[in-house]
mmCIF file of C-alpha atoms in Angstrom:
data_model
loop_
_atom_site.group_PDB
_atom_site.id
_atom_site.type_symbol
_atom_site.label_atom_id
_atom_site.label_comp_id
_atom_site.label_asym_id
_atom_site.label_seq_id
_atom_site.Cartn_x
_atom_site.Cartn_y
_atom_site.Cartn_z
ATOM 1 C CA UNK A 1 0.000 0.000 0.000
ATOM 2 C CA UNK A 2 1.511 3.382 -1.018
ATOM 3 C CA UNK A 3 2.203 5.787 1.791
ATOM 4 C CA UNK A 4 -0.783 8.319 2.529
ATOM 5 C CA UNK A 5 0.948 11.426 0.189
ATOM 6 C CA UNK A 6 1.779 9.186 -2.415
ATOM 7 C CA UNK A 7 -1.141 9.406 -3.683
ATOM 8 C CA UNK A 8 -1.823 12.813 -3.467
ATOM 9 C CA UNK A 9 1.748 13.566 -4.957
ATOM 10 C CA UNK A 10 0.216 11.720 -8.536
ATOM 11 C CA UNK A 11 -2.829 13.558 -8.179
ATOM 12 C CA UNK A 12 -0.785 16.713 -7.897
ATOM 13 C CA UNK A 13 1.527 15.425 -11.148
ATOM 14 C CA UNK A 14 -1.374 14.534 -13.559
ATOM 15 C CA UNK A 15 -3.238 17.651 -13.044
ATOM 16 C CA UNK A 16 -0.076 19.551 -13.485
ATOM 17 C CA UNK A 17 0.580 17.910 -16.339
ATOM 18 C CA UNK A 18 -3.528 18.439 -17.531
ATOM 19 C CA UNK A 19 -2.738 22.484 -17.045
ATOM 20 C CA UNK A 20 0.581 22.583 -19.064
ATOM 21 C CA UNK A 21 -1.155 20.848 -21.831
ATOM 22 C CA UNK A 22 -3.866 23.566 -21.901
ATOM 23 C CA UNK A 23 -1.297 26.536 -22.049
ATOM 24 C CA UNK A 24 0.269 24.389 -24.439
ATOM 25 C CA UNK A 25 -2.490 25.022 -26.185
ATOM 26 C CA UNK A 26 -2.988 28.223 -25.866
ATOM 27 C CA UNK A 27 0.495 29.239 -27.115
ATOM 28 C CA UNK A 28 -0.104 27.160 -30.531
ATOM 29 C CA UNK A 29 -3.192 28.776 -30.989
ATOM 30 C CA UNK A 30 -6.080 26.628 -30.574
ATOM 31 C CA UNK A 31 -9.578 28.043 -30.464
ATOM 32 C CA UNK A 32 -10.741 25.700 -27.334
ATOM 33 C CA UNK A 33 -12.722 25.613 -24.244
ATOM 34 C CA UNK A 34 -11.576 23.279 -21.096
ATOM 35 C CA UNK A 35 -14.459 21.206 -20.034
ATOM 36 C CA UNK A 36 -14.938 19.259 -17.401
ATOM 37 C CA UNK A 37 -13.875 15.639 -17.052
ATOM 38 C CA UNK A 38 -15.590 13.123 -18.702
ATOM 39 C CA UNK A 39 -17.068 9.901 -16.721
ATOM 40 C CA UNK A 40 -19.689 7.425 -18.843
ATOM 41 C CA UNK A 41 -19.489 4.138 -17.688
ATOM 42 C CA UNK A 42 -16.415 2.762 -19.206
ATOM 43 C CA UNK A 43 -15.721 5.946 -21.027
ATOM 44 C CA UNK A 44 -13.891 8.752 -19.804
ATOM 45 C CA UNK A 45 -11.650 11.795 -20.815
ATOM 46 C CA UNK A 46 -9.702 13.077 -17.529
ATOM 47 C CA UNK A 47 -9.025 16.647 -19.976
ATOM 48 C CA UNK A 48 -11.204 17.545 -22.358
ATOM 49 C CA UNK A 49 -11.530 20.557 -24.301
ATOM 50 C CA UNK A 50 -14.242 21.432 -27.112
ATOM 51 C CA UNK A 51 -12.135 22.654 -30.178
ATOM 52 C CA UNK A 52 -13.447 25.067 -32.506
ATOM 53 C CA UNK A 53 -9.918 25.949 -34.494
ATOM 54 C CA UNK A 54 -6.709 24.921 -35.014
ATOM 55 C CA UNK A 55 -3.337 27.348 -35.906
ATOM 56 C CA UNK A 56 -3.215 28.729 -39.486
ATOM 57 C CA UNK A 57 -6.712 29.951 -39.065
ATOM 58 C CA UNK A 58 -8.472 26.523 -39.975
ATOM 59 C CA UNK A 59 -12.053 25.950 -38.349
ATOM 60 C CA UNK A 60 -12.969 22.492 -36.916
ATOM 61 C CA UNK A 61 -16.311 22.049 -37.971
ATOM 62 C CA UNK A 62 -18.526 20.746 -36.243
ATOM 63 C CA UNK A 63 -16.626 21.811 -32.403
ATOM 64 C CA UNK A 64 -15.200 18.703 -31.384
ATOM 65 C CA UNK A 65 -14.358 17.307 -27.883
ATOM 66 C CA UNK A 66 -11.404 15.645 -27.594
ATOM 67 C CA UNK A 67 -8.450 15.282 -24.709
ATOM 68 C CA UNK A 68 -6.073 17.753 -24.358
ATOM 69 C CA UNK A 69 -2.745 15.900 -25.906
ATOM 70 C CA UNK A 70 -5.066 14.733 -28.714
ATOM 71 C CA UNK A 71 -6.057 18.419 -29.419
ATOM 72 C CA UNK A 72 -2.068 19.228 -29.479
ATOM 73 C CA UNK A 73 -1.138 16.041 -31.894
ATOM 74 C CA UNK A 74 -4.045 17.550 -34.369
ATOM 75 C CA UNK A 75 -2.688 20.495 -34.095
ATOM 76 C CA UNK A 76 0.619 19.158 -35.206
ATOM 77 C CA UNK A 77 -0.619 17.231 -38.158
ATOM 78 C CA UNK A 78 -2.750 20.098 -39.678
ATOM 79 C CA UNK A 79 0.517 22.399 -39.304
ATOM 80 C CA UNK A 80 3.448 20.176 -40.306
ATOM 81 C CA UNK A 81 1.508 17.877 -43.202
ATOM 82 C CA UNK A 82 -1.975 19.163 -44.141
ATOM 83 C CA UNK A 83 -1.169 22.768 -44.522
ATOM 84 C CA UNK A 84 2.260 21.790 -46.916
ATOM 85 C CA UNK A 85 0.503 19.460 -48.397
ATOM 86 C CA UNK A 86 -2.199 21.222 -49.574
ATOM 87 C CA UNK A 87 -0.261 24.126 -50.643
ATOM 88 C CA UNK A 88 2.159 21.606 -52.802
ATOM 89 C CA UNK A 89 -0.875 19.216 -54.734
ATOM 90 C CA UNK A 90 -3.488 21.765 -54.243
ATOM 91 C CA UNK A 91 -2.274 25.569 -54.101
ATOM 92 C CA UNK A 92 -4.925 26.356 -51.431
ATOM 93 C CA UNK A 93 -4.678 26.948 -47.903
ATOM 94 C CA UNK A 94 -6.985 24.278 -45.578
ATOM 95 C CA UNK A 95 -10.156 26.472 -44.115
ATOM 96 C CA UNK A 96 -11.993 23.949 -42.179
ATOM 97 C CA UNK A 97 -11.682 20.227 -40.944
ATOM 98 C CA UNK A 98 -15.003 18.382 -41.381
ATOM 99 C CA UNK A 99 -15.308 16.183 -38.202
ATOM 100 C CA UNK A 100 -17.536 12.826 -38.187
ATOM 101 C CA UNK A 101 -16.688 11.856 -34.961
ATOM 102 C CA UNK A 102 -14.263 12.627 -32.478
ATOM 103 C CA UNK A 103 -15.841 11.702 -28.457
ATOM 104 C CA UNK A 104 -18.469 8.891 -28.695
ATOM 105 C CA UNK A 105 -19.079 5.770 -26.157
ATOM 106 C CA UNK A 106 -18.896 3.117 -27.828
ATOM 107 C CA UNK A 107 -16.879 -0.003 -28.891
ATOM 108 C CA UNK A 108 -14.599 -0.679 -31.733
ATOM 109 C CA UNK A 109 -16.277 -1.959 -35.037
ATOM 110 C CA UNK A 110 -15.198 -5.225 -34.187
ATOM 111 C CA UNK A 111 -16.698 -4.967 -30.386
ATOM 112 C CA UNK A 112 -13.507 -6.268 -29.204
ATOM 113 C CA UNK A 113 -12.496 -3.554 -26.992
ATOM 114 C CA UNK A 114 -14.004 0.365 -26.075
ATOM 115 C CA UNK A 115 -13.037 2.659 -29.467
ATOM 116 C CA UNK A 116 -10.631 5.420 -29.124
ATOM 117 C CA UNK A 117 -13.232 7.632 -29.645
ATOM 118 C CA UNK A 118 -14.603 6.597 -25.822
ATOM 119 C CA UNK A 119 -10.982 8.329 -24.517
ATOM 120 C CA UNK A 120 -11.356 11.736 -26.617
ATOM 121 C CA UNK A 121 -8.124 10.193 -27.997
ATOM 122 C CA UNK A 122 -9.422 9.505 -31.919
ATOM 123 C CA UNK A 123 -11.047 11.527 -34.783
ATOM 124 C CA UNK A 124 -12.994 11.059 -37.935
ATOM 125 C CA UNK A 125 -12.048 13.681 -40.792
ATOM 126 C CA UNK A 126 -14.365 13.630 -42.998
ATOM 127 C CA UNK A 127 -12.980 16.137 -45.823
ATOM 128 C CA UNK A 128 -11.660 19.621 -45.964
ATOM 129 C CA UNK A 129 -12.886 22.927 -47.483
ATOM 130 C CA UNK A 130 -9.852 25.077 -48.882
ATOM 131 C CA UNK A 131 -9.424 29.098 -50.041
ATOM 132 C CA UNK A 132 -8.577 28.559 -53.512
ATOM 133 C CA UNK A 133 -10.216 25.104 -54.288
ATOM 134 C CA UNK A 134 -13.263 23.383 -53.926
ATOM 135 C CA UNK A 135 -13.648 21.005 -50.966
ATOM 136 C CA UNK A 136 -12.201 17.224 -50.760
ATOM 137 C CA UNK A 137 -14.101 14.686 -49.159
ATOM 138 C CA UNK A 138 -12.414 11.337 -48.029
ATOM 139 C CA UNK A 139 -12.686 8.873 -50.487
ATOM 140 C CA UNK A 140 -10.754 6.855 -53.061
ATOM 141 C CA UNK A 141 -9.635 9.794 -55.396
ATOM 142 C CA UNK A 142 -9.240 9.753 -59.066
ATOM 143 C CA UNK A 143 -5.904 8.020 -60.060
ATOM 144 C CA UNK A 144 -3.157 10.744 -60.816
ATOM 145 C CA UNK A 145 -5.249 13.612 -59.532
ATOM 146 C CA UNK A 146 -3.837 16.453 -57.523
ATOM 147 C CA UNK A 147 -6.792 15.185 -54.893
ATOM 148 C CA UNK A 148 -5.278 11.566 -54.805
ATOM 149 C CA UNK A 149 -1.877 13.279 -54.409
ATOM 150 C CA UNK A 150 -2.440 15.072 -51.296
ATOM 151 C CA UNK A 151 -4.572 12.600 -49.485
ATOM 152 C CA UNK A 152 -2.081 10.236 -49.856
ATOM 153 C CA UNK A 153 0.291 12.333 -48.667
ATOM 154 C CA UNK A 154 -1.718 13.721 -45.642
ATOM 155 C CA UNK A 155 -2.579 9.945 -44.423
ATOM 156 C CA UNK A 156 0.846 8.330 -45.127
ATOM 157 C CA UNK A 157 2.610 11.497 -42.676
ATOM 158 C CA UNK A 158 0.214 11.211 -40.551
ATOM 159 C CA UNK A 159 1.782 7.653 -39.000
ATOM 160 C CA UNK A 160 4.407 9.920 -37.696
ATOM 161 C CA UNK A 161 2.220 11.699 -35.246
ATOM 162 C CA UNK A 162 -0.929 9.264 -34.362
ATOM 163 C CA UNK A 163 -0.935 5.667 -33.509
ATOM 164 C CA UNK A 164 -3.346 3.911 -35.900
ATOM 165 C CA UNK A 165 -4.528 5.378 -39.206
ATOM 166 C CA UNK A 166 -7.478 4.612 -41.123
ATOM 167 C CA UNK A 167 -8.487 5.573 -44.423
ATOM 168 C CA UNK A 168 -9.820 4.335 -47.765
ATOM 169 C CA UNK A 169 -7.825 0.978 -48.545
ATOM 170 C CA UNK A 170 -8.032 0.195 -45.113
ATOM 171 C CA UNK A 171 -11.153 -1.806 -44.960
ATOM 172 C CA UNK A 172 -14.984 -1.277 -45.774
ATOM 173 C CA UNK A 173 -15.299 0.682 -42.448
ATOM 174 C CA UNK A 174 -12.850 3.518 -43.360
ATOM 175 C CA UNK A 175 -13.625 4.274 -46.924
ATOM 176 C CA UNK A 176 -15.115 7.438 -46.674
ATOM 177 C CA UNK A 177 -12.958 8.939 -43.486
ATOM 178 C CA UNK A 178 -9.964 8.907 -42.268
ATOM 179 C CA UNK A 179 -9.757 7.752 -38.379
ATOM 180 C CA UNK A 180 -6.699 8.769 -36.633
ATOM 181 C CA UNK A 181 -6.286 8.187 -32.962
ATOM 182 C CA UNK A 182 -3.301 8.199 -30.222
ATOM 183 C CA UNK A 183 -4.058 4.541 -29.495
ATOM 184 C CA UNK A 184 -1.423 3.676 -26.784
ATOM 185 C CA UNK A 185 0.461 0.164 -27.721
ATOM 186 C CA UNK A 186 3.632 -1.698 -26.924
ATOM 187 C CA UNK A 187 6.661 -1.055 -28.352
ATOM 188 C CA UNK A 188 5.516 2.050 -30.141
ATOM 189 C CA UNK A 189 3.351 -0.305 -32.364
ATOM 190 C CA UNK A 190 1.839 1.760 -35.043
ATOM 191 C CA UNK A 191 -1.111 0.647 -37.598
ATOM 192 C CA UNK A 192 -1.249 2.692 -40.762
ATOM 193 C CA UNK A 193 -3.046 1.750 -43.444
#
């Protein structure tokens, strides 16, 4: 049995970790509210925050809740792949992230274990509208096509930042999104497909 202030001492750690990922936040830029934490049965997200936009001025549409280091990986993917990207096959600037789901109780497709989703810790996106182009939803793109180009390019980088990613080609479940979550594993395992 740990001594009495033990305890309290990781009670103490965790939250301080909770507030410097929230004015980590803040300094990248996020558009965000904290909420409160989430308990529903089996489900739970010990930091949430309700994110309405992301650095370089792109809207998350609709607000989506999500845990705090979740928010701050997003934020990393749409700044250090989608943006680029975008600007290299598309020359146009991402406006807005169409969200499917991001928090949801529920199991996995398979009903093996609780989803991602139930932790705040995985995302559905949908498509993306741009400045200068039309919008791109997630699908299999035409062969060759400056669309096929960048979501290619936008799911293949993003095994760098989440733990499993899911997108057309995956299976019949993920041909119309792409899911990316922070799935912790062993040994770093990543799935990217």
């Amino acid at each position: 049995m740990p001594p009495a202030g033990e305890d309290q001492q990781k009670v103490s750690e965790v939250s301080e970790a909770d507030k410097a990922c929230i004015d980590n936040l803040e300094k990248l830029g996020l558009r965000f509210e904290k909420r409160p934490p989430v308990q529903e049965n089996a489900c739970k997200i010990a930091n949430p925050v309700s994110v309405s936009g992301l650095p370089n001025g792109v809207e998350i549409s609709p607000v989506s809740l999500m845990e705090c280091r979740y928010a701050e990986g997003l934020a990393r993917w749409v700044g250090e792949v989608v943006v680029p990207r975008a600007g290299e096959h598309l020359k146009a600037a991402p406006k807005k992230i169409l969200i499917g789901t991001s928090y949801q109780c529920r199991d996995q497709r398979s009903g093996a274990k609780l989803s991602e989703h139930a932790f705040g810790n995985g995302v559905d996106v949908m498509g993306f509208e741009f400045d200068k182009s039309g919008p791109l939803t997630i699908k299999f793109q035409a062969e060759g096509s400056p669309e096929a180009a960048f979501q290619s390019a936008i799911q293949k980088e993003a095994c760098a930042i989440f733990s499993t990613v899911l997108g057309p080609g995956a299976d019949a479940d993920h041909g119309d999104h792409l899911h990316l979550d922070m799935r912790a594993r062993k040994g770093d395992y990543r799935i990217c497909q």
